[in-house]
């Protein structure tokens, strides 16, 4: 059987993640035409208050006592409580052990829930910028408290799941914090590859990527015919930009609508972000989420915050502060991983990242 000719806009290529080269993405736009069952759009529950919801204001007796609340006095806007079903905890002492090649360490840590807003069904892009800035401030406060509470804690991950397919079990808007005695493998890979790049080039690789998307353009020609194979334009991957932060569509996007938000100036630790800069971060996140909602409205998604690890060798290794760059990764879940992806570890993206970025930029807010 003869091979079907490719359409002019069809892309089929393996893209290498510049930060973690071992992580590759197969961009195969023709796959978007195959019959498939996409992950369903999460129904928006727009109710402001639900009597039976444990996270709604007035139902505080349905959750553990507040760890912290904002504001401290009066009606709370943001509230943090312990997770009733933690993946890690400090409620039991359990020594690690090893036999042969098998070993364990104590599953020590903390797992907490941040109720993002008192309104049950409000979306991120509908929250006020001042509220989102306060939410990021709560993230900072609790991360700092956890790091200072126990030197065994090496990493604190802040993340949000929206929709059942993204792991959310309660529809009321909320995010989570997990403090752990180990550095997650994906963060460790980012940190160590960034350090290796810095040792070779004396420059942060994330800063280099930001510089590229803001200043670099090129035309690539076919060496035989002379035809234009690809054009890379300045700003092609920029989705949103503020005074201090930028939202970028990764060249090697694992998910069709994945977007990363980074500080424009080099900064390794999220805890170092100043309070007034959180307002600009909030604005960029709000506008980015509004763009995503306009293009793929109702999508289920995860976002997570990657910052430099604390404690142990990670904190003592000075180059990490110069080489790493904290960032927020937003990953809408618009497709279901296949056996190929699970078996190979190679993500398959069926939408050209350049076209996805263009569609997001084109949204009028």
mmCIF file of C-alpha atoms in Angstrom:
data_model
loop_
_atom_site.group_PDB
_atom_site.id
_atom_site.type_symbol
_atom_site.label_atom_id
_atom_site.label_comp_id
_atom_site.label_asym_id
_atom_site.label_seq_id
_atom_site.Cartn_x
_atom_site.Cartn_y
_atom_site.Cartn_z
ATOM 1 C CA UNK A 1 0.000 0.000 0.000
ATOM 2 C CA UNK A 2 1.424 3.364 -0.985
ATOM 3 C CA UNK A 3 1.975 5.974 1.705
ATOM 4 C CA UNK A 4 -0.628 8.710 1.904
ATOM 5 C CA UNK A 5 0.842 12.113 0.991
ATOM 6 C CA UNK A 6 1.167 14.593 3.845
ATOM 7 C CA UNK A 7 -0.936 17.718 3.801
ATOM 8 C CA UNK A 8 1.076 20.964 3.667
ATOM 9 C CA UNK A 9 0.335 21.831 7.311
ATOM 10 C CA UNK A 10 0.868 18.322 8.689
ATOM 11 C CA UNK A 11 3.619 18.021 11.275
ATOM 12 C CA UNK A 12 5.261 14.776 12.346
ATOM 13 C CA UNK A 13 8.459 15.250 14.336
ATOM 14 C CA UNK A 14 10.046 14.411 17.661
ATOM 15 C CA UNK A 15 10.840 17.504 19.679
ATOM 16 C CA UNK A 16 13.410 17.431 22.478
ATOM 17 C CA UNK A 17 12.722 19.258 25.720
ATOM 18 C CA UNK A 18 15.681 21.661 25.993
ATOM 19 C CA UNK A 19 15.540 21.664 29.808
ATOM 20 C CA UNK A 20 15.246 17.872 30.216
ATOM 21 C CA UNK A 21 16.605 16.369 26.963
ATOM 22 C CA UNK A 22 15.589 12.839 28.011
ATOM 23 C CA UNK A 23 11.971 13.983 27.815
ATOM 24 C CA UNK A 24 10.755 14.039 24.230
ATOM 25 C CA UNK A 25 7.449 14.907 22.587
ATOM 26 C CA UNK A 26 6.123 13.470 19.336
ATOM 27 C CA UNK A 27 4.159 16.157 17.514
ATOM 28 C CA UNK A 28 1.890 14.289 15.085
ATOM 29 C CA UNK A 29 -0.913 16.532 13.892
ATOM 30 C CA UNK A 30 -2.422 13.883 11.604
ATOM 31 C CA UNK A 31 -3.338 11.923 14.726
ATOM 32 C CA UNK A 32 -5.940 14.566 15.557
ATOM 33 C CA UNK A 33 -8.010 13.265 12.613
ATOM 34 C CA UNK A 34 -8.255 9.700 13.932
ATOM 35 C CA UNK A 35 -11.455 8.478 15.600
ATOM 36 C CA UNK A 36 -10.984 8.831 19.342
ATOM 37 C CA UNK A 37 -12.747 9.494 22.585
ATOM 38 C CA UNK A 38 -11.506 12.781 23.976
ATOM 39 C CA UNK A 39 -11.689 13.490 27.673
ATOM 40 C CA UNK A 40 -15.045 15.103 28.277
ATOM 41 C CA UNK A 41 -15.313 18.751 29.179
ATOM 42 C CA UNK A 42 -15.855 19.149 32.900
ATOM 43 C CA UNK A 43 -19.318 20.526 33.628
ATOM 44 C CA UNK A 44 -19.083 23.954 35.227
ATOM 45 C CA UNK A 45 -20.849 24.091 38.547
ATOM 46 C CA UNK A 46 -21.381 27.846 38.754
ATOM 47 C CA UNK A 47 -23.281 27.836 42.031
ATOM 48 C CA UNK A 48 -21.876 30.258 44.601
ATOM 49 C CA UNK A 49 -22.808 28.126 47.601
ATOM 50 C CA UNK A 50 -23.733 24.464 48.096
ATOM 51 C CA UNK A 51 -25.198 23.430 51.446
ATOM 52 C CA UNK A 52 -23.589 19.978 51.371
ATOM 53 C CA UNK A 53 -20.125 21.122 50.219
ATOM 54 C CA UNK A 54 -17.530 20.889 53.010
ATOM 55 C CA UNK A 55 -15.468 23.681 51.430
ATOM 56 C CA UNK A 56 -18.235 26.289 51.270
ATOM 57 C CA UNK A 57 -18.291 29.109 53.822
ATOM 58 C CA UNK A 58 -20.510 28.226 56.761
ATOM 59 C CA UNK A 59 -19.597 24.529 56.583
ATOM 60 C CA UNK A 60 -16.313 24.836 58.452
ATOM 61 C CA UNK A 61 -17.412 22.089 60.858
ATOM 62 C CA UNK A 62 -17.227 19.601 57.980
ATOM 63 C CA UNK A 63 -13.431 19.986 57.653
ATOM 64 C CA UNK A 64 -10.481 19.862 60.066
ATOM 65 C CA UNK A 65 -9.651 23.169 61.820
ATOM 66 C CA UNK A 66 -8.071 25.867 59.659
ATOM 67 C CA UNK A 67 -4.280 25.856 59.451
ATOM 68 C CA UNK A 68 -4.450 29.426 58.194
ATOM 69 C CA UNK A 69 -7.003 31.736 56.641
ATOM 70 C CA UNK A 70 -6.956 34.947 54.656
ATOM 71 C CA UNK A 71 -7.852 37.445 55.883
ATOM 72 C CA UNK A 72 -7.077 36.483 59.481
ATOM 73 C CA UNK A 73 -10.165 38.240 60.820
ATOM 74 C CA UNK A 74 -13.726 38.401 59.533
ATOM 75 C CA UNK A 75 -15.145 36.233 56.764
ATOM 76 C CA UNK A 76 -12.426 34.160 55.125
ATOM 77 C CA UNK A 77 -11.718 34.420 51.417
ATOM 78 C CA UNK A 78 -9.072 31.644 51.346
ATOM 79 C CA UNK A 79 -8.808 28.813 53.866
ATOM 80 C CA UNK A 80 -6.297 25.994 54.390
ATOM 81 C CA UNK A 81 -7.009 22.686 56.143
ATOM 82 C CA UNK A 82 -5.401 19.267 56.471
ATOM 83 C CA UNK A 83 -6.288 16.731 53.792
ATOM 84 C CA UNK A 84 -8.476 14.020 55.336
ATOM 85 C CA UNK A 85 -6.957 11.435 52.980
ATOM 86 C CA UNK A 86 -3.265 12.363 52.851
ATOM 87 C CA UNK A 87 -0.688 10.675 50.655
ATOM 88 C CA UNK A 88 1.988 11.670 53.213
ATOM 89 C CA UNK A 89 1.652 12.532 56.899
ATOM 90 C CA UNK A 90 3.382 12.968 60.248
ATOM 91 C CA UNK A 91 0.915 10.958 62.304
ATOM 92 C CA UNK A 92 3.028 7.810 62.630
ATOM 93 C CA UNK A 93 6.691 6.984 63.097
ATOM 94 C CA UNK A 94 7.805 4.311 60.678
ATOM 95 C CA UNK A 95 11.453 3.579 60.074
ATOM 96 C CA UNK A 96 12.653 2.748 56.588
ATOM 97 C CA UNK A 97 14.169 -0.604 55.799
ATOM 98 C CA UNK A 98 16.032 -2.445 53.079
ATOM 99 C CA UNK A 99 16.355 -6.059 52.016
ATOM 100 C CA UNK A 100 18.288 -6.962 48.921
ATOM 101 C CA UNK A 101 17.369 -4.466 46.197
ATOM 102 C CA UNK A 102 14.134 -3.490 47.938
ATOM 103 C CA UNK A 103 14.124 -0.454 50.208
ATOM 104 C CA UNK A 104 11.730 2.063 51.705
ATOM 105 C CA UNK A 105 11.910 5.352 53.563
ATOM 106 C CA UNK A 106 9.356 6.747 55.967
ATOM 107 C CA UNK A 107 6.358 8.235 54.184
ATOM 108 C CA UNK A 108 6.738 11.393 56.254
ATOM 109 C CA UNK A 109 5.383 14.742 55.098
ATOM 110 C CA UNK A 110 2.314 16.929 54.991
ATOM 111 C CA UNK A 111 -0.698 17.004 52.691
ATOM 112 C CA UNK A 112 -2.991 20.004 52.912
ATOM 113 C CA UNK A 113 -5.862 21.561 50.975
ATOM 114 C CA UNK A 114 -6.178 25.235 50.116
ATOM 115 C CA UNK A 115 -9.767 26.305 49.490
ATOM 116 C CA UNK A 116 -9.003 28.860 46.768
ATOM 117 C CA UNK A 117 -12.180 30.924 47.143
ATOM 118 C CA UNK A 118 -15.297 30.991 49.280
ATOM 119 C CA UNK A 119 -17.487 30.812 46.134
ATOM 120 C CA UNK A 120 -18.141 27.194 45.223
ATOM 121 C CA UNK A 121 -18.006 27.284 41.423
ATOM 122 C CA UNK A 122 -15.886 30.314 40.563
ATOM 123 C CA UNK A 123 -13.236 29.746 37.876
ATOM 124 C CA UNK A 124 -9.653 30.971 38.088
ATOM 125 C CA UNK A 125 -10.207 33.456 35.255
ATOM 126 C CA UNK A 126 -13.244 34.893 37.060
ATOM 127 C CA UNK A 127 -11.370 35.609 40.294
ATOM 128 C CA UNK A 128 -10.172 39.130 40.990
ATOM 129 C CA UNK A 129 -6.481 39.767 40.393
ATOM 130 C CA UNK A 130 -6.139 40.899 44.005
ATOM 131 C CA UNK A 131 -7.628 37.604 45.176
ATOM 132 C CA UNK A 132 -5.264 35.537 43.013
ATOM 133 C CA UNK A 133 -2.322 37.570 44.296
ATOM 134 C CA UNK A 134 -3.455 36.761 47.845
ATOM 135 C CA UNK A 135 -3.731 33.079 46.893
ATOM 136 C CA UNK A 136 -0.121 33.057 45.675
ATOM 137 C CA UNK A 137 0.784 34.789 48.937
ATOM 138 C CA UNK A 138 -0.879 31.962 50.881
ATOM 139 C CA UNK A 139 1.126 29.458 48.834
ATOM 140 C CA UNK A 140 4.318 31.301 49.790
ATOM 141 C CA UNK A 141 3.417 31.565 53.462
ATOM 142 C CA UNK A 142 2.635 27.885 53.864
ATOM 143 C CA UNK A 143 5.621 26.712 51.820
ATOM 144 C CA UNK A 144 7.928 28.790 54.018
ATOM 145 C CA UNK A 145 6.289 27.515 57.207
ATOM 146 C CA UNK A 146 6.661 23.906 56.111
ATOM 147 C CA UNK A 147 10.315 24.260 55.126
ATOM 148 C CA UNK A 148 11.069 25.918 58.468
ATOM 149 C CA UNK A 149 9.101 23.327 60.460
ATOM 150 C CA UNK A 150 11.307 20.310 59.731
ATOM 151 C CA UNK A 151 14.701 19.965 58.090
ATOM 152 C CA UNK A 152 13.677 16.558 56.745
ATOM 153 C CA UNK A 153 11.349 18.241 54.266
ATOM 154 C CA UNK A 154 13.219 18.739 50.998
ATOM 155 C CA UNK A 155 10.412 19.789 48.676
ATOM 156 C CA UNK A 156 6.964 21.392 48.801
ATOM 157 C CA UNK A 157 4.758 20.976 45.748
ATOM 158 C CA UNK A 158 1.777 23.264 45.158
ATOM 159 C CA UNK A 159 -0.696 22.020 42.573
ATOM 160 C CA UNK A 160 -4.300 22.272 41.435
ATOM 161 C CA UNK A 161 -6.539 19.618 39.887
ATOM 162 C CA UNK A 162 -9.717 20.661 38.106
ATOM 163 C CA UNK A 163 -12.104 18.019 36.846
ATOM 164 C CA UNK A 164 -12.353 14.273 37.564
ATOM 165 C CA UNK A 165 -9.930 13.322 34.781
ATOM 166 C CA UNK A 166 -7.365 15.658 36.351
ATOM 167 C CA UNK A 167 -7.787 14.013 39.754
ATOM 168 C CA UNK A 168 -10.227 16.415 41.439
ATOM 169 C CA UNK A 169 -12.697 14.652 43.725
ATOM 170 C CA UNK A 170 -14.480 17.779 45.050
ATOM 171 C CA UNK A 171 -15.867 20.376 42.599
ATOM 172 C CA UNK A 172 -15.354 23.380 44.911
ATOM 173 C CA UNK A 173 -12.307 25.250 43.616
ATOM 174 C CA UNK A 174 -9.239 24.225 45.605
ATOM 175 C CA UNK A 175 -5.531 23.531 45.325
ATOM 176 C CA UNK A 176 -3.203 21.349 47.370
ATOM 177 C CA UNK A 177 0.167 21.419 49.080
ATOM 178 C CA UNK A 178 2.322 18.337 49.661
ATOM 179 C CA UNK A 179 5.584 18.556 51.614
ATOM 180 C CA UNK A 180 7.889 15.575 51.168
ATOM 181 C CA UNK A 181 11.266 14.252 52.321
ATOM 182 C CA UNK A 182 12.467 13.675 48.766
ATOM 183 C CA UNK A 183 12.805 15.841 45.662
ATOM 184 C CA UNK A 184 10.477 14.578 42.893
ATOM 185 C CA UNK A 185 12.299 12.983 39.981
ATOM 186 C CA UNK A 186 10.980 15.449 37.383
ATOM 187 C CA UNK A 187 12.013 18.467 39.460
ATOM 188 C CA UNK A 188 15.392 16.882 40.175
ATOM 189 C CA UNK A 189 15.892 16.342 36.430
ATOM 190 C CA UNK A 190 15.075 20.000 35.730
ATOM 191 C CA UNK A 191 17.418 21.217 38.458
ATOM 192 C CA UNK A 192 20.359 19.023 37.485
ATOM 193 C CA UNK A 193 20.057 19.607 33.734
ATOM 194 C CA UNK A 194 19.786 23.347 34.361
ATOM 195 C CA UNK A 195 22.940 23.173 36.502
ATOM 196 C CA UNK A 196 24.766 21.273 33.745
ATOM 197 C CA UNK A 197 23.751 23.902 31.172
ATOM 198 C CA UNK A 198 24.861 26.687 33.501
ATOM 199 C CA UNK A 199 28.233 25.023 34.087
ATOM 200 C CA UNK A 200 28.797 24.941 30.328
ATOM 201 C CA UNK A 201 27.305 28.280 29.236
ATOM 202 C CA UNK A 202 27.295 30.368 32.479
ATOM 203 C CA UNK A 203 23.689 31.263 31.790
ATOM 204 C CA UNK A 204 20.290 30.048 33.028
ATOM 205 C CA UNK A 205 18.631 27.867 30.395
ATOM 206 C CA UNK A 206 15.167 29.207 31.268
ATOM 207 C CA UNK A 207 16.420 32.776 30.812
ATOM 208 C CA UNK A 208 17.870 31.693 27.455
ATOM 209 C CA UNK A 209 14.489 30.284 26.407
ATOM 210 C CA UNK A 210 12.758 33.539 27.367
ATOM 211 C CA UNK A 211 15.359 35.520 25.420
ATOM 212 C CA UNK A 212 14.762 33.292 22.377
ATOM 213 C CA UNK A 213 10.998 33.708 22.321
ATOM 214 C CA UNK A 214 11.352 37.480 22.676
ATOM 215 C CA UNK A 215 14.248 38.119 20.247
ATOM 216 C CA UNK A 216 14.876 35.140 17.951
ATOM 217 C CA UNK A 217 13.592 34.628 14.422
ATOM 218 C CA UNK A 218 14.767 32.384 11.614
ATOM 219 C CA UNK A 219 13.783 30.937 8.241
ATOM 220 C CA UNK A 220 14.788 27.338 7.526
ATOM 221 C CA UNK A 221 15.041 26.303 3.859
ATOM 222 C CA UNK A 222 15.065 22.928 2.180
ATOM 223 C CA UNK A 223 18.661 22.464 1.011
ATOM 224 C CA UNK A 224 17.599 20.725 -2.221
ATOM 225 C CA UNK A 225 14.641 22.762 -3.464
ATOM 226 C CA UNK A 226 15.247 26.010 -1.613
ATOM 227 C CA UNK A 227 11.634 26.032 -0.428
ATOM 228 C CA UNK A 228 10.875 27.456 2.986
ATOM 229 C CA UNK A 229 10.532 24.601 5.464
ATOM 230 C CA UNK A 230 9.768 26.610 8.582
ATOM 231 C CA UNK A 231 9.680 30.146 9.886
ATOM 232 C CA UNK A 232 10.291 30.958 13.525
ATOM 233 C CA UNK A 233 9.025 34.405 14.384
ATOM 234 C CA UNK A 234 9.701 36.631 17.354
ATOM 235 C CA UNK A 235 6.968 36.105 19.919
ATOM 236 C CA UNK A 236 5.635 32.990 18.196
ATOM 237 C CA UNK A 237 5.411 31.088 21.476
ATOM 238 C CA UNK A 238 4.307 33.980 23.697
ATOM 239 C CA UNK A 239 0.731 33.590 24.942
ATOM 240 C CA UNK A 240 0.602 36.432 27.474
ATOM 241 C CA UNK A 241 3.069 38.948 28.889
ATOM 242 C CA UNK A 242 3.002 41.198 31.920
ATOM 243 C CA UNK A 243 5.536 43.576 33.400
ATOM 244 C CA UNK A 244 7.289 40.869 35.436
ATOM 245 C CA UNK A 245 5.951 37.561 34.065
ATOM 246 C CA UNK A 246 5.466 35.822 30.737
ATOM 247 C CA UNK A 247 3.273 32.904 29.613
ATOM 248 C CA UNK A 248 4.917 30.713 26.963
ATOM 249 C CA UNK A 249 3.741 27.768 24.876
ATOM 250 C CA UNK A 250 6.602 25.244 25.143
ATOM 251 C CA UNK A 251 8.215 24.233 21.844
ATOM 252 C CA UNK A 252 8.072 20.619 23.071
ATOM 253 C CA UNK A 253 4.584 20.769 24.602
ATOM 254 C CA UNK A 254 3.566 17.488 26.216
ATOM 255 C CA UNK A 255 -0.103 18.475 26.215
ATOM 256 C CA UNK A 256 -1.944 20.142 23.339
ATOM 257 C CA UNK A 257 -2.691 23.350 25.273
ATOM 258 C CA UNK A 258 0.149 23.323 27.805
ATOM 259 C CA UNK A 259 1.385 26.773 28.875
ATOM 260 C CA UNK A 260 4.181 27.752 31.280
ATOM 261 C CA UNK A 261 4.351 31.001 33.261
ATOM 262 C CA UNK A 262 7.817 32.250 34.273
ATOM 263 C CA UNK A 263 9.279 35.400 35.843
ATOM 264 C CA UNK A 264 11.000 37.514 33.185
ATOM 265 C CA UNK A 265 13.920 38.238 35.522
ATOM 266 C CA UNK A 266 15.953 35.312 36.794
ATOM 267 C CA UNK A 267 14.601 33.870 40.025
ATOM 268 C CA UNK A 268 15.150 30.334 41.336
ATOM 269 C CA UNK A 269 12.877 30.320 44.373
ATOM 270 C CA UNK A 270 9.174 31.126 44.331
ATOM 271 C CA UNK A 271 9.533 32.223 47.949
ATOM 272 C CA UNK A 272 11.603 35.193 46.766
ATOM 273 C CA UNK A 273 8.768 36.751 44.757
ATOM 274 C CA UNK A 274 7.857 40.107 46.299
ATOM 275 C CA UNK A 275 4.294 40.831 47.305
ATOM 276 C CA UNK A 276 3.769 43.570 44.706
ATOM 277 C CA UNK A 277 5.057 41.264 41.943
ATOM 278 C CA UNK A 278 2.420 38.683 42.863
ATOM 279 C CA UNK A 279 -0.187 41.051 41.424
ATOM 280 C CA UNK A 280 1.432 40.850 37.991
ATOM 281 C CA UNK A 281 1.709 37.056 38.311
ATOM 282 C CA UNK A 282 -1.995 36.960 39.154
ATOM 283 C CA UNK A 283 -2.848 39.079 36.122
ATOM 284 C CA UNK A 284 -0.852 36.883 33.739
ATOM 285 C CA UNK A 285 -2.430 33.703 35.159
ATOM 286 C CA UNK A 286 -5.948 35.157 35.012
ATOM 287 C CA UNK A 287 -5.567 36.255 31.387
ATOM 288 C CA UNK A 288 -3.897 32.988 30.370
ATOM 289 C CA UNK A 289 -6.692 30.936 31.900
ATOM 290 C CA UNK A 290 -9.262 33.174 30.195
ATOM 291 C CA UNK A 291 -7.578 32.493 26.851
ATOM 292 C CA UNK A 292 -7.590 28.750 27.493
ATOM 293 C CA UNK A 293 -11.238 28.858 28.520
ATOM 294 C CA UNK A 294 -12.184 30.786 25.370
ATOM 295 C CA UNK A 295 -10.454 28.257 23.093
ATOM 296 C CA UNK A 296 -11.179 24.955 24.848
ATOM 297 C CA UNK A 297 -13.793 26.031 27.399
ATOM 298 C CA UNK A 298 -14.613 23.586 30.160
ATOM 299 C CA UNK A 299 -11.362 21.646 29.881
ATOM 300 C CA UNK A 300 -10.084 19.711 32.848
ATOM 301 C CA UNK A 301 -6.578 20.674 33.862
ATOM 302 C CA UNK A 302 -3.718 20.462 36.325
ATOM 303 C CA UNK A 303 -1.306 23.193 37.236
ATOM 304 C CA UNK A 304 1.745 22.849 39.442
ATOM 305 C CA UNK A 305 4.493 25.081 40.715
ATOM 306 C CA UNK A 306 8.138 24.023 40.316
ATOM 307 C CA UNK A 307 10.608 25.880 42.513
ATOM 308 C CA UNK A 308 14.181 25.172 43.602
ATOM 309 C CA UNK A 309 14.405 22.465 46.310
ATOM 310 C CA UNK A 310 15.311 23.306 49.900
ATOM 311 C CA UNK A 311 17.527 21.500 52.364
ATOM 312 C CA UNK A 312 20.448 19.147 52.052
ATOM 313 C CA UNK A 313 22.802 19.181 49.072
ATOM 314 C CA UNK A 314 20.244 21.015 46.933
ATOM 315 C CA UNK A 315 20.367 24.141 49.121
ATOM 316 C CA UNK A 316 24.135 23.958 49.605
ATOM 317 C CA UNK A 317 24.854 23.690 45.883
ATOM 318 C CA UNK A 318 25.218 27.401 45.054
ATOM 319 C CA UNK A 319 24.910 27.075 41.241
ATOM 320 C CA UNK A 320 21.308 25.883 41.643
ATOM 321 C CA UNK A 321 20.289 29.402 42.660
ATOM 322 C CA UNK A 322 21.930 30.783 39.524
ATOM 323 C CA UNK A 323 20.906 28.007 37.133
ATOM 324 C CA UNK A 324 17.323 27.159 38.051
ATOM 325 C CA UNK A 325 14.232 29.274 37.269
ATOM 326 C CA UNK A 326 10.932 28.638 39.063
ATOM 327 C CA UNK A 327 7.797 28.373 36.916
ATOM 328 C CA UNK A 328 4.127 27.425 36.871
ATOM 329 C CA UNK A 329 3.087 24.681 34.432
ATOM 330 C CA UNK A 330 -0.541 24.622 33.233
ATOM 331 C CA UNK A 331 -1.565 21.321 31.619
ATOM 332 C CA UNK A 332 -5.133 21.078 30.245
ATOM 333 C CA UNK A 333 -6.231 17.442 29.935
ATOM 334 C CA UNK A 334 -7.846 17.230 26.502
ATOM 335 C CA UNK A 335 -6.768 13.694 25.576
ATOM 336 C CA UNK A 336 -6.279 10.315 27.223
ATOM 337 C CA UNK A 337 -2.740 8.815 27.303
ATOM 338 C CA UNK A 338 -2.386 5.769 25.067
ATOM 339 C CA UNK A 339 -0.444 2.538 25.501
ATOM 340 C CA UNK A 340 2.308 3.966 23.313
ATOM 341 C CA UNK A 341 2.707 6.986 25.589
ATOM 342 C CA UNK A 342 2.590 4.931 28.789
ATOM 343 C CA UNK A 343 4.909 2.270 27.403
ATOM 344 C CA UNK A 344 7.451 4.549 25.734
ATOM 345 C CA UNK A 345 7.366 7.600 27.989
ATOM 346 C CA UNK A 346 7.075 9.661 24.787
ATOM 347 C CA UNK A 347 4.246 12.196 24.921
ATOM 348 C CA UNK A 348 2.149 12.531 21.761
ATOM 349 C CA UNK A 349 0.828 16.000 20.919
ATOM 350 C CA UNK A 350 -1.688 16.161 18.071
ATOM 351 C CA UNK A 351 -1.802 19.963 17.795
ATOM 352 C CA UNK A 352 1.046 22.012 16.377
ATOM 353 C CA UNK A 353 2.298 24.087 19.364
ATOM 354 C CA UNK A 354 2.857 27.113 17.111
ATOM 355 C CA UNK A 355 -0.763 27.024 15.915
ATOM 356 C CA UNK A 356 -2.022 26.472 19.456
ATOM 357 C CA UNK A 357 -0.122 29.533 20.663
ATOM 358 C CA UNK A 358 -1.502 31.573 17.775
ATOM 359 C CA UNK A 359 -5.074 30.594 18.640
ATOM 360 C CA UNK A 360 -4.579 31.505 22.290
ATOM 361 C CA UNK A 361 -3.036 34.875 21.404
ATOM 362 C CA UNK A 362 -5.903 35.649 19.045
ATOM 363 C CA UNK A 363 -8.486 35.597 21.852
ATOM 364 C CA UNK A 364 -9.820 39.091 22.560
ATOM 365 C CA UNK A 365 -10.117 39.634 26.298
#
